[in-house]
Amino acid sequence: MAKKYKYPILQINLDYIYDNSKKLVDLCNQNGICISGVVKGFNGDPKIAEELVKAGCEHIASARLEQLIKLKKHGIAKQTMLVRIPMLSELEDMVGNVDISLNSEWETVENIEIICKKKKVIHKVVLMCDVGDLREGFFNTEELINLALYIENSLQYVKLYGIGTNIGCYGSINPSVENLSQLCLVAEEIEKKIGRNLELVSGGATTSLTLLLEGKMPTKINNLRIGEAILVNRDLQDLRKFNIEGLHQDNFILNAQIVEVKDKPSYPIGEIFFDAFGNKPVYTDRGIRKRAILAVGKQDIGDHDKLIPMLNGIQIIGSSSDHMIVDIQDCKQNIKVGDVLEFMMQYPPMLYLTASKNVKKIYKKNKR
Ligand SMILES: *Cc1c(COP(=O)(O)O)cnc(C)c1O
């Protein structure tokens, strides 16, 4: 195995990603909710995005315009949605390339209208309502409603598609019946004033699935924007103890090669100062331990503690930009230089690994 490939390798199981997407699409559809499949966690890779499309996601969404433009060129067969409030400097590229964007600024919407008019194209907007997480969105609902009415009544090329909220990102707020009902009330007020239904009432991301699973989702919510639960499924299962039957957690597997195996003390020798990233780690003296160095580092994975070793008895103890150290003392296998270890992951390593040019991607696809 060691000679055939150059590591690190990221194995991507397309069938598993399809399975997860399909399960969640079915679950949501049964409850009157469509899914916007969020592709920013894997750098908008078209091969992976196609699985989300095949599984029935209604839109393909990302925070990064470049990824949506790439997917458009690739010919993705769904409407695209920009989920980060657009920069004024990217509007020219966004209009005509992206179908929908989330918005919270009057000035930005005005500029979208001007560019749409010039290009003779339509653009749909979802106005964001901040229900307490304190990232994007109108905190003042009157302001949101005023902009909604202005778009509906005065703009020609910008279309009011719906409203939405984002929860659990900056403020770490949990979705609740209260905060999502607040969004629904705003939606109802707008609908009364414009005399038609909004197409989209978007109730958040992966974390909002908890309300659905508890049977408490307000019925007016008809869209969720999902990335994490489709891709790694750690949040619901590991942090919140919600188990959706049959969702995979090993869609992405990192293979990294060992470059050194030695017995060493577990406590550094000399005056402890700062590590390579300016942090002051705490070390526990566990005596002499057998450990291995892998040729992968923070540049590829972000933080090592978001990786999950697949072999029993392996513990990740540290990393710098290009190295990762694992304690292998308790591992039953005879681990040696050249061996390759496998790791599952939470969201952040997927984000870094998929975007890294130094990491080879291998796609697994068996079923179809
Ligand atoms: C990233 C993002 C999502 C998707 O979040 P997940 O936790 O991956 O499901 C949804 N909405 C917005 C606005 C985002 O930025």
CSV table of C-alpha atoms and ligand atoms in Angstrom, one decimal:
chain,number,residue,atom,x,y,z
A,1,MET,CA,0.0,0.0,0.0
A,2,ALA,CA,2.8,2.4,0.9
A,3,LYS,CA,4.4,2.6,-2.5
A,4,LYS,CA,1.4,3.0,-4.7
A,5,TYR,CA,0.1,6.4,-3.6
A,6,LYS,CA,1.4,9.6,-2.3
A,7,TYR,CA,-0.2,10.5,1.0
A,8,PRO,CA,-2.2,12.2,2.5
A,9,ILE,CA,-5.3,10.9,0.9
A,10,LEU,CA,-8.9,11.8,1.5
A,11,GLN,CA,-11.3,9.0,0.7
A,12,ILE,CA,-14.7,10.3,-0.2
A,13,ASN,CA,-17.6,7.8,-0.2
A,14,LEU,CA,-20.1,9.2,-2.7
A,15,ASP,CA,-22.7,6.4,-2.1
A,16,TYR,CA,-22.7,7.2,1.6
A,17,ILE,CA,-23.1,10.9,0.9
A,18,TYR,CA,-26.0,10.1,-1.4
A,19,ASP,CA,-27.6,7.9,1.3
A,20,ASN,CA,-27.4,10.6,3.9
A,21,SER,CA,-28.8,13.2,1.6
A,22,LYS,CA,-31.6,10.9,0.5
A,23,LYS,CA,-32.5,10.0,4.1
A,24,LEU,CA,-32.6,13.7,5.2
A,25,VAL,CA,-34.5,14.8,2.0
A,26,ASP,CA,-37.1,12.1,2.6
A,27,LEU,CA,-37.5,13.0,6.3
A,28,CYS,CA,-37.8,16.7,5.6
A,29,ASN,CA,-40.1,16.3,2.6
A,30,GLN,CA,-42.5,14.1,4.7
A,31,ASN,CA,-42.7,17.2,7.0
A,32,GLY,CA,-43.3,19.7,4.2
A,33,ILE,CA,-39.7,20.9,4.2
A,34,CYS,CA,-37.3,21.1,1.3
A,35,ILE,CA,-33.5,21.0,1.7
A,36,SER,CA,-31.0,23.4,0.3
A,37,GLY,CA,-27.8,21.2,0.1
A,38,VAL,CA,-24.9,23.2,1.4
A,39,VAL,CA,-21.6,22.4,-0.4
A,40,LYS,CA,-19.2,24.8,1.3
A,41,GLY,CA,-17.9,22.1,3.6
A,42,PHE,CA,-16.3,20.3,0.7
A,43,ASN,CA,-15.1,23.2,-1.4
A,44,GLY,CA,-18.1,22.8,-3.8
A,45,ASP,CA,-16.6,19.7,-5.4
A,46,PRO,CA,-19.0,18.9,-8.3
A,47,LYS,CA,-18.7,15.1,-7.9
A,48,ILE,CA,-20.0,15.4,-4.4
A,49,ALA,CA,-22.6,18.1,-5.2
A,50,GLU,CA,-24.1,15.8,-7.9
A,51,GLU,CA,-25.0,13.3,-5.1
A,52,LEU,CA,-26.9,16.0,-3.3
A,53,VAL,CA,-28.7,16.9,-6.5
A,54,LYS,CA,-29.6,13.2,-7.2
A,55,ALA,CA,-30.9,12.8,-3.7
A,56,GLY,CA,-33.4,15.5,-4.3
A,57,CYS,CA,-32.1,18.7,-2.6
A,58,GLU,CA,-34.1,21.6,-3.9
A,59,HIS,CA,-31.2,24.1,-4.1
A,60,ILE,CA,-27.4,23.9,-4.0
A,61,ALA,CA,-26.1,26.4,-1.6
A,62,SER,CA,-22.7,27.8,-0.5
A,63,ALA,CA,-21.2,30.8,1.3
A,64,ARG,CA,-18.6,31.1,-1.5
A,65,LEU,CA,-19.6,32.6,-4.8
A,66,GLU,CA,-16.6,30.9,-6.6
A,67,GLN,CA,-18.0,27.5,-5.7
A,68,LEU,CA,-21.5,28.3,-7.1
A,69,ILE,CA,-20.0,29.7,-10.3
A,70,LYS,CA,-17.9,26.5,-10.7
A,71,LEU,CA,-21.0,24.4,-10.2
A,72,LYS,CA,-23.0,26.4,-12.7
A,73,LYS,CA,-20.2,25.9,-15.3
A,74,HIS,CA,-20.3,22.2,-14.5
A,75,GLY,CA,-24.0,22.3,-15.3
A,76,ILE,CA,-25.5,21.5,-12.0
A,77,ALA,CA,-29.3,21.0,-12.5
A,78,LYS,CA,-30.6,22.9,-9.5
A,79,GLN,CA,-31.1,26.5,-8.5
A,80,THR,CA,-28.0,27.9,-6.7
A,81,MET,CA,-28.2,29.9,-3.4
A,82,LEU,CA,-25.5,32.1,-1.9
A,83,VAL,CA,-25.9,31.8,1.9
A,84,ARG,CA,-23.4,34.4,2.9
A,85,ILE,CA,-24.7,38.0,2.6
A,86,PRO,CA,-23.0,39.0,-0.7
A,87,MET,CA,-20.2,41.6,-0.8
A,88,LEU,CA,-20.9,44.7,-2.8
A,89,SER,CA,-17.7,43.7,-4.7
A,90,GLU,CA,-19.1,40.4,-5.8
A,91,LEU,CA,-22.5,41.4,-7.0
A,92,GLU,CA,-21.5,41.8,-10.6
A,93,ASP,CA,-20.3,38.2,-10.7
A,94,MET,CA,-23.3,37.0,-8.6
A,95,VAL,CA,-26.0,38.4,-10.7
A,96,GLY,CA,-26.7,36.0,-13.6
A,97,ASN,CA,-24.6,33.2,-12.1
A,98,VAL,CA,-26.5,32.6,-8.9
A,99,ASP,CA,-30.3,32.3,-8.6
A,100,ILE,CA,-30.9,33.1,-5.0
A,101,SER,CA,-29.0,35.0,-2.2
A,102,LEU,CA,-29.6,35.6,1.4
A,103,ASN,CA,-29.7,39.4,2.2
A,104,SER,CA,-29.9,41.8,5.1
A,105,GLU,CA,-28.8,45.2,3.7
A,106,TRP,CA,-31.0,47.7,1.8
A,107,GLU,CA,-28.0,49.1,-0.1
A,108,THR,CA,-27.0,45.6,-1.3
A,109,VAL,CA,-30.5,44.8,-2.6
A,110,GLU,CA,-30.6,48.2,-4.5
A,111,ASN,CA,-27.3,47.4,-6.1
A,112,ILE,CA,-28.5,43.9,-7.1
A,113,GLU,CA,-31.5,45.5,-8.8
A,114,ILE,CA,-29.2,47.9,-10.8
A,115,ILE,CA,-27.0,45.1,-12.0
A,116,CYS,CA,-30.0,42.8,-12.8
A,117,LYS,CA,-31.5,45.6,-14.9
A,118,LYS,CA,-28.3,46.1,-16.8
A,119,LYS,CA,-27.9,42.3,-17.4
A,120,LYS,CA,-31.7,41.8,-17.9
A,121,VAL,CA,-31.9,38.9,-15.5
A,122,ILE,CA,-34.0,38.1,-12.4
A,123,HIS,CA,-32.5,37.5,-9.0
A,124,LYS,CA,-34.3,36.1,-6.0
A,125,VAL,CA,-33.6,37.2,-2.4
A,126,VAL,CA,-34.3,35.7,1.0
A,127,LEU,CA,-34.3,38.3,3.7
A,128,MET,CA,-32.6,37.2,6.9
A,129,CYS,CA,-34.1,37.7,10.3
A,130,ASP,CA,-31.9,37.6,13.4
A,131,VAL,CA,-33.8,35.7,16.2
A,132,GLY,CA,-31.0,35.9,18.7
A,133,ASP,CA,-27.8,34.2,17.4
A,134,LEU,CA,-26.5,37.6,16.5
A,135,ARG,CA,-24.7,36.8,13.2
A,136,GLU,CA,-26.5,38.0,10.1
A,137,GLY,CA,-30.0,39.3,9.7
A,138,PHE,CA,-32.3,42.2,10.7
A,139,PHE,CA,-32.6,42.4,14.4
A,140,ASN,CA,-35.4,44.9,13.9
A,141,THR,CA,-38.4,43.2,12.2
A,142,GLU,CA,-40.0,46.4,11.1
A,143,GLU,CA,-36.9,47.1,9.0
A,144,LEU,CA,-37.1,43.7,7.5
A,145,ILE,CA,-40.8,44.0,6.6
A,146,ASN,CA,-40.2,47.5,5.1
A,147,LEU,CA,-37.5,46.1,2.8
A,148,ALA,CA,-39.7,43.1,1.9
A,149,LEU,CA,-42.5,45.5,0.9
A,150,TYR,CA,-40.1,47.7,-1.1
A,151,ILE,CA,-38.8,44.7,-3.0
A,152,GLU,CA,-42.3,43.5,-3.7
A,153,ASN,CA,-43.8,46.8,-4.7
A,154,SER,CA,-40.9,48.8,-6.2
A,155,LEU,CA,-38.3,46.5,-7.7
A,156,GLN,CA,-38.5,44.9,-11.1
A,157,TYR,CA,-35.7,42.4,-11.3
A,158,VAL,CA,-35.1,41.5,-7.6
A,159,LYS,CA,-37.8,39.1,-6.5
A,160,LEU,CA,-38.8,38.5,-2.9
A,161,TYR,CA,-38.4,34.7,-2.6
A,162,GLY,CA,-38.8,34.4,1.2
A,163,ILE,CA,-37.3,35.0,4.6
A,164,GLY,CA,-35.0,33.0,6.8
A,165,THR,CA,-32.9,32.8,9.9
A,166,ASN,CA,-29.6,31.5,11.0
A,167,ILE,CA,-29.1,29.8,14.4
A,168,GLY,CA,-26.3,28.2,16.3
A,169,CYS,CA,-23.3,29.8,14.5
A,170,TYR,CA,-22.0,32.8,16.4
A,171,GLY,CA,-24.2,32.9,19.5
A,172,SER,CA,-24.4,29.1,19.7
A,173,ILE,CA,-28.1,29.4,20.3
A,174,ASN,CA,-30.3,26.3,20.0
A,175,PRO,CA,-33.3,26.3,17.7
A,176,SER,CA,-36.5,26.4,19.6
A,177,VAL,CA,-40.2,26.6,19.1
A,178,GLU,CA,-40.0,30.3,20.3
A,179,ASN,CA,-37.3,31.5,18.0
A,180,LEU,CA,-38.6,29.8,14.9
A,181,SER,CA,-42.1,30.9,15.7
A,182,GLN,CA,-40.8,34.4,15.7
A,183,LEU,CA,-39.7,33.9,12.1
A,184,CYS,CA,-43.0,32.5,11.2
A,185,LEU,CA,-44.9,35.5,12.6
A,186,VAL,CA,-42.8,37.8,10.5
A,187,ALA,CA,-43.5,35.6,7.4
A,188,GLU,CA,-47.2,35.8,8.1
A,189,GLU,CA,-47.2,39.6,8.5
A,190,ILE,CA,-45.3,40.0,5.2
A,191,GLU,CA,-47.7,37.6,3.4
A,192,LYS,CA,-50.7,39.5,4.7
A,193,LYS,CA,-49.3,42.8,3.4
A,194,ILE,CA,-48.2,41.5,0.0
A,195,GLY,CA,-51.3,39.3,-0.5
A,196,ARG,CA,-49.4,36.1,-1.5
A,197,ASN,CA,-47.5,33.3,0.2
A,198,LEU,CA,-43.7,33.5,0.5
A,199,GLU,CA,-42.1,30.6,-1.4
A,200,LEU,CA,-39.4,30.0,1.2
A,201,VAL,CA,-39.5,30.2,5.0
A,202,SER,CA,-36.0,28.9,5.9
A,203,GLY,CA,-35.6,27.8,9.5
A,204,GLY,CA,-31.8,27.3,9.7
A,205,ALA,CA,-29.2,24.6,9.3
A,206,THR,CA,-28.4,21.1,10.6
A,207,THR,CA,-29.1,22.1,14.2
A,208,SER,CA,-32.7,22.9,13.3
A,209,LEU,CA,-33.3,19.2,12.5
A,210,THR,CA,-33.5,18.6,16.2
A,211,LEU,CA,-36.9,20.4,16.3
A,212,LEU,CA,-38.1,18.3,13.4
A,213,LEU,CA,-37.0,15.1,15.2
A,214,GLU,CA,-38.8,16.2,18.3
A,215,GLY,CA,-42.0,16.9,16.3
A,216,LYS,CA,-41.9,20.5,17.3
A,217,MET,CA,-41.1,22.3,14.0
A,218,PRO,CA,-43.5,25.1,13.3
A,219,THR,CA,-45.5,24.1,10.3
A,220,LYS,CA,-44.8,27.3,8.4
A,221,ILE,CA,-41.1,26.5,8.1
A,222,ASN,CA,-40.7,24.9,4.7
A,223,ASN,CA,-36.9,24.9,4.1
A,224,LEU,CA,-33.7,24.0,5.9
A,225,ARG,CA,-30.1,24.6,4.6
A,226,ILE,CA,-28.2,21.4,5.5
A,227,GLY,CA,-24.5,20.6,5.2
A,228,GLU,CA,-23.1,19.0,8.3
A,229,ALA,CA,-25.7,16.3,8.9
A,230,ILE,CA,-25.4,15.1,5.3
A,231,LEU,CA,-21.6,15.2,5.2
A,232,VAL,CA,-20.2,14.1,8.6
A,233,ASN,CA,-23.2,13.8,10.9
A,234,ARG,CA,-21.4,14.5,14.1
A,235,ASP,CA,-23.4,17.3,15.5
A,236,LEU,CA,-26.8,15.6,15.9
A,237,GLN,CA,-25.4,12.2,16.9
A,238,ASP,CA,-22.3,13.0,19.0
A,239,LEU,CA,-23.2,16.3,20.6
A,240,ARG,CA,-26.9,16.1,20.8
A,241,LYS,CA,-27.6,12.4,21.0
A,242,PHE,CA,-30.1,12.4,18.2
A,243,ASN,CA,-29.8,9.2,16.2
A,244,ILE,CA,-31.3,9.3,12.7
A,245,GLU,CA,-31.3,5.6,11.8
A,246,GLY,CA,-28.8,4.7,9.1
A,247,LEU,CA,-26.9,7.9,8.7
A,248,HIS,CA,-23.2,7.4,7.9
A,249,GLN,CA,-20.4,9.1,9.8
A,250,ASP,CA,-17.5,7.8,7.7
A,251,ASN,CA,-18.2,9.6,4.4
A,252,PHE,CA,-14.8,11.2,4.5
A,253,ILE,CA,-11.7,9.2,5.7
A,254,LEU,CA,-8.2,10.7,6.0
A,255,ASN,CA,-5.2,8.3,5.2
A,256,ALA,CA,-1.9,9.6,6.5
A,257,GLN,CA,1.5,8.0,6.5
A,258,ILE,CA,3.8,7.4,9.4
A,259,VAL,CA,7.3,8.9,9.1
A,260,GLU,CA,8.7,8.1,12.6
A,261,VAL,CA,8.0,5.6,15.4
A,262,LYS,CA,9.8,6.0,18.7
A,263,ASP,CA,9.6,5.6,22.4
A,264,LYS,CA,9.8,9.0,24.0
A,265,PRO,CA,8.9,10.7,27.3
A,266,SER,CA,5.4,12.2,27.3
A,267,TYR,CA,6.5,15.3,29.2
A,268,PRO,CA,8.7,17.8,27.3
A,269,ILE,CA,12.2,18.4,28.7
A,270,GLY,CA,13.2,22.0,29.5
A,271,GLU,CA,11.3,25.2,30.1
A,272,ILE,CA,7.8,25.1,28.5
A,273,PHE,CA,7.0,28.2,26.5
A,274,PHE,CA,4.8,28.5,23.4
A,275,ASP,CA,4.1,25.9,20.7
A,276,ALA,CA,4.4,26.5,17.0
A,277,PHE,CA,1.0,28.2,16.9
A,278,GLY,CA,1.6,30.5,19.9
A,279,ASN,CA,-0.5,28.4,22.3
A,280,LYS,CA,0.6,27.0,25.7
A,281,PRO,CA,-0.5,23.4,25.7
A,282,VAL,CA,-0.8,21.4,28.9
A,283,TYR,CA,1.2,18.1,29.0
A,284,THR,CA,0.6,15.1,31.3
A,285,ASP,CA,3.5,13.0,32.3
A,286,ARG,CA,2.6,9.4,31.5
A,287,GLY,CA,6.2,8.2,31.4
A,288,ILE,CA,7.8,6.8,28.3
A,289,ARG,CA,5.3,6.1,25.6
A,290,LYS,CA,5.4,4.7,22.1
A,291,ARG,CA,4.4,7.3,19.6
A,292,ALA,CA,4.3,7.9,15.9
A,293,ILE,CA,4.6,11.0,13.7
A,294,LEU,CA,2.3,11.3,10.6
A,295,ALA,CA,3.0,13.4,7.6
A,296,VAL,CA,0.0,15.6,7.9
A,297,GLY,CA,-0.6,18.8,9.8
A,298,LYS,CA,-2.7,21.8,10.7
A,299,GLN,CA,-2.4,23.1,7.2
A,300,ASP,CA,-4.3,20.1,6.0
A,301,ILE,CA,-6.7,19.4,8.9
A,302,GLY,CA,-7.1,22.5,11.0
A,303,ASP,CA,-7.2,21.2,14.5
A,304,HIS,CA,-6.1,17.6,15.2
A,305,ASP,CA,-8.7,17.1,18.0
A,306,LYS,CA,-11.4,17.1,15.3
A,307,LEU,CA,-10.1,13.9,13.8
A,308,ILE,CA,-11.2,10.5,15.1
A,309,PRO,CA,-8.7,7.6,14.8
A,310,MET,CA,-10.3,4.4,13.3
A,311,LEU,CA,-7.9,2.0,14.9
A,312,ASN,CA,-8.4,1.2,18.6
A,313,GLY,CA,-5.6,2.3,21.0
A,314,ILE,CA,-4.6,5.4,19.0
A,315,GLN,CA,-4.7,8.8,20.6
A,316,ILE,CA,-3.9,12.0,18.9
A,317,ILE,CA,-1.6,14.1,21.2
A,318,GLY,CA,-0.5,17.0,19.1
A,319,SER,CA,0.2,18.7,15.8
A,320,SER,CA,2.0,21.5,14.1
A,321,SER,CA,1.6,22.9,10.6
A,322,ASP,CA,3.0,19.7,8.9
A,323,HIS,CA,3.2,17.0,11.5
A,324,MET,CA,0.7,15.1,13.7
A,325,ILE,CA,1.8,13.0,16.7
A,326,VAL,CA,-0.2,10.0,17.9
A,327,ASP,CA,0.3,7.9,21.0
A,328,ILE,CA,0.3,4.2,19.9
A,329,GLN,CA,1.4,2.6,23.1
A,330,ASP,CA,-2.0,1.0,23.7
A,331,CYS,CA,-2.5,-0.2,20.1
A,332,LYS,CA,-2.5,-3.9,19.6
A,333,GLN,CA,-1.1,-3.7,16.0
A,334,ASN,CA,2.6,-3.6,15.3
A,335,ILE,CA,2.8,-0.1,13.8
A,336,LYS,CA,5.9,0.9,11.8
A,337,VAL,CA,7.3,3.5,9.5
A,338,GLY,CA,5.4,3.6,6.2
A,339,ASP,CA,2.2,2.4,7.7
A,340,VAL,CA,-1.0,4.4,6.9
A,341,LEU,CA,-3.5,5.3,9.6
A,342,GLU,CA,-7.1,6.2,9.0
A,343,PHE,CA,-9.2,8.9,10.6
A,344,MET,CA,-12.8,9.9,10.5
A,345,MET,CA,-13.6,13.5,11.1
A,346,GLN,CA,-15.8,16.3,12.3
A,347,TYR,CA,-16.7,19.2,10.0
A,348,PRO,CA,-13.5,21.3,10.2
A,349,PRO,CA,-10.9,18.8,8.9
A,350,MET,CA,-13.3,18.0,6.0
A,351,LEU,CA,-13.3,21.8,5.2
A,352,TYR,CA,-9.5,22.0,5.1
A,353,LEU,CA,-8.8,18.6,3.5
A,354,THR,CA,-11.2,19.0,0.6
A,355,ALA,CA,-9.8,22.5,-0.2
A,356,SER,CA,-6.1,21.4,0.0
A,357,LYS,CA,-4.2,20.9,-3.2
A,358,ASN,CA,-1.7,18.7,-1.3
A,359,VAL,CA,-4.3,16.1,-0.5
A,360,LYS,CA,-5.2,13.5,-3.1
A,361,LYS,CA,-8.9,12.7,-3.3
A,362,ILE,CA,-10.1,9.2,-4.0
A,363,TYR,CA,-13.8,8.8,-4.7
A,364,LYS,CA,-15.6,5.6,-3.7
A,365,LYS,CA,-18.7,4.6,-5.5
A,366,ASN,CA,-20.0,1.0,-5.5
A,367,LYS,CA,-23.8,0.9,-5.8
A,368,ARG,CA,-24.6,2.7,-9.0
B,1,LIG,C1,-23.0,27.0,6.5
B,1,LIG,C2,-24.4,27.5,6.5
B,1,LIG,C3,-25.5,26.6,6.6
B,1,LIG,C4,-25.3,25.1,6.7
B,1,LIG,O1,-24.9,24.7,8.0
B,1,LIG,P1,-24.7,23.2,8.5
B,1,LIG,O2,-24.4,23.3,9.9
B,1,LIG,O3,-23.5,22.7,7.7
B,1,LIG,O4,-25.9,22.4,8.2
B,1,LIG,C5,-26.8,27.1,6.5
B,1,LIG,N1,-27.0,28.4,6.4
B,1,LIG,C6,-26.0,29.3,6.4
B,1,LIG,C7,-26.4,30.8,6.3
B,1,LIG,C8,-24.7,28.9,6.4
B,1,LIG,O5,-23.7,29.8,6.4
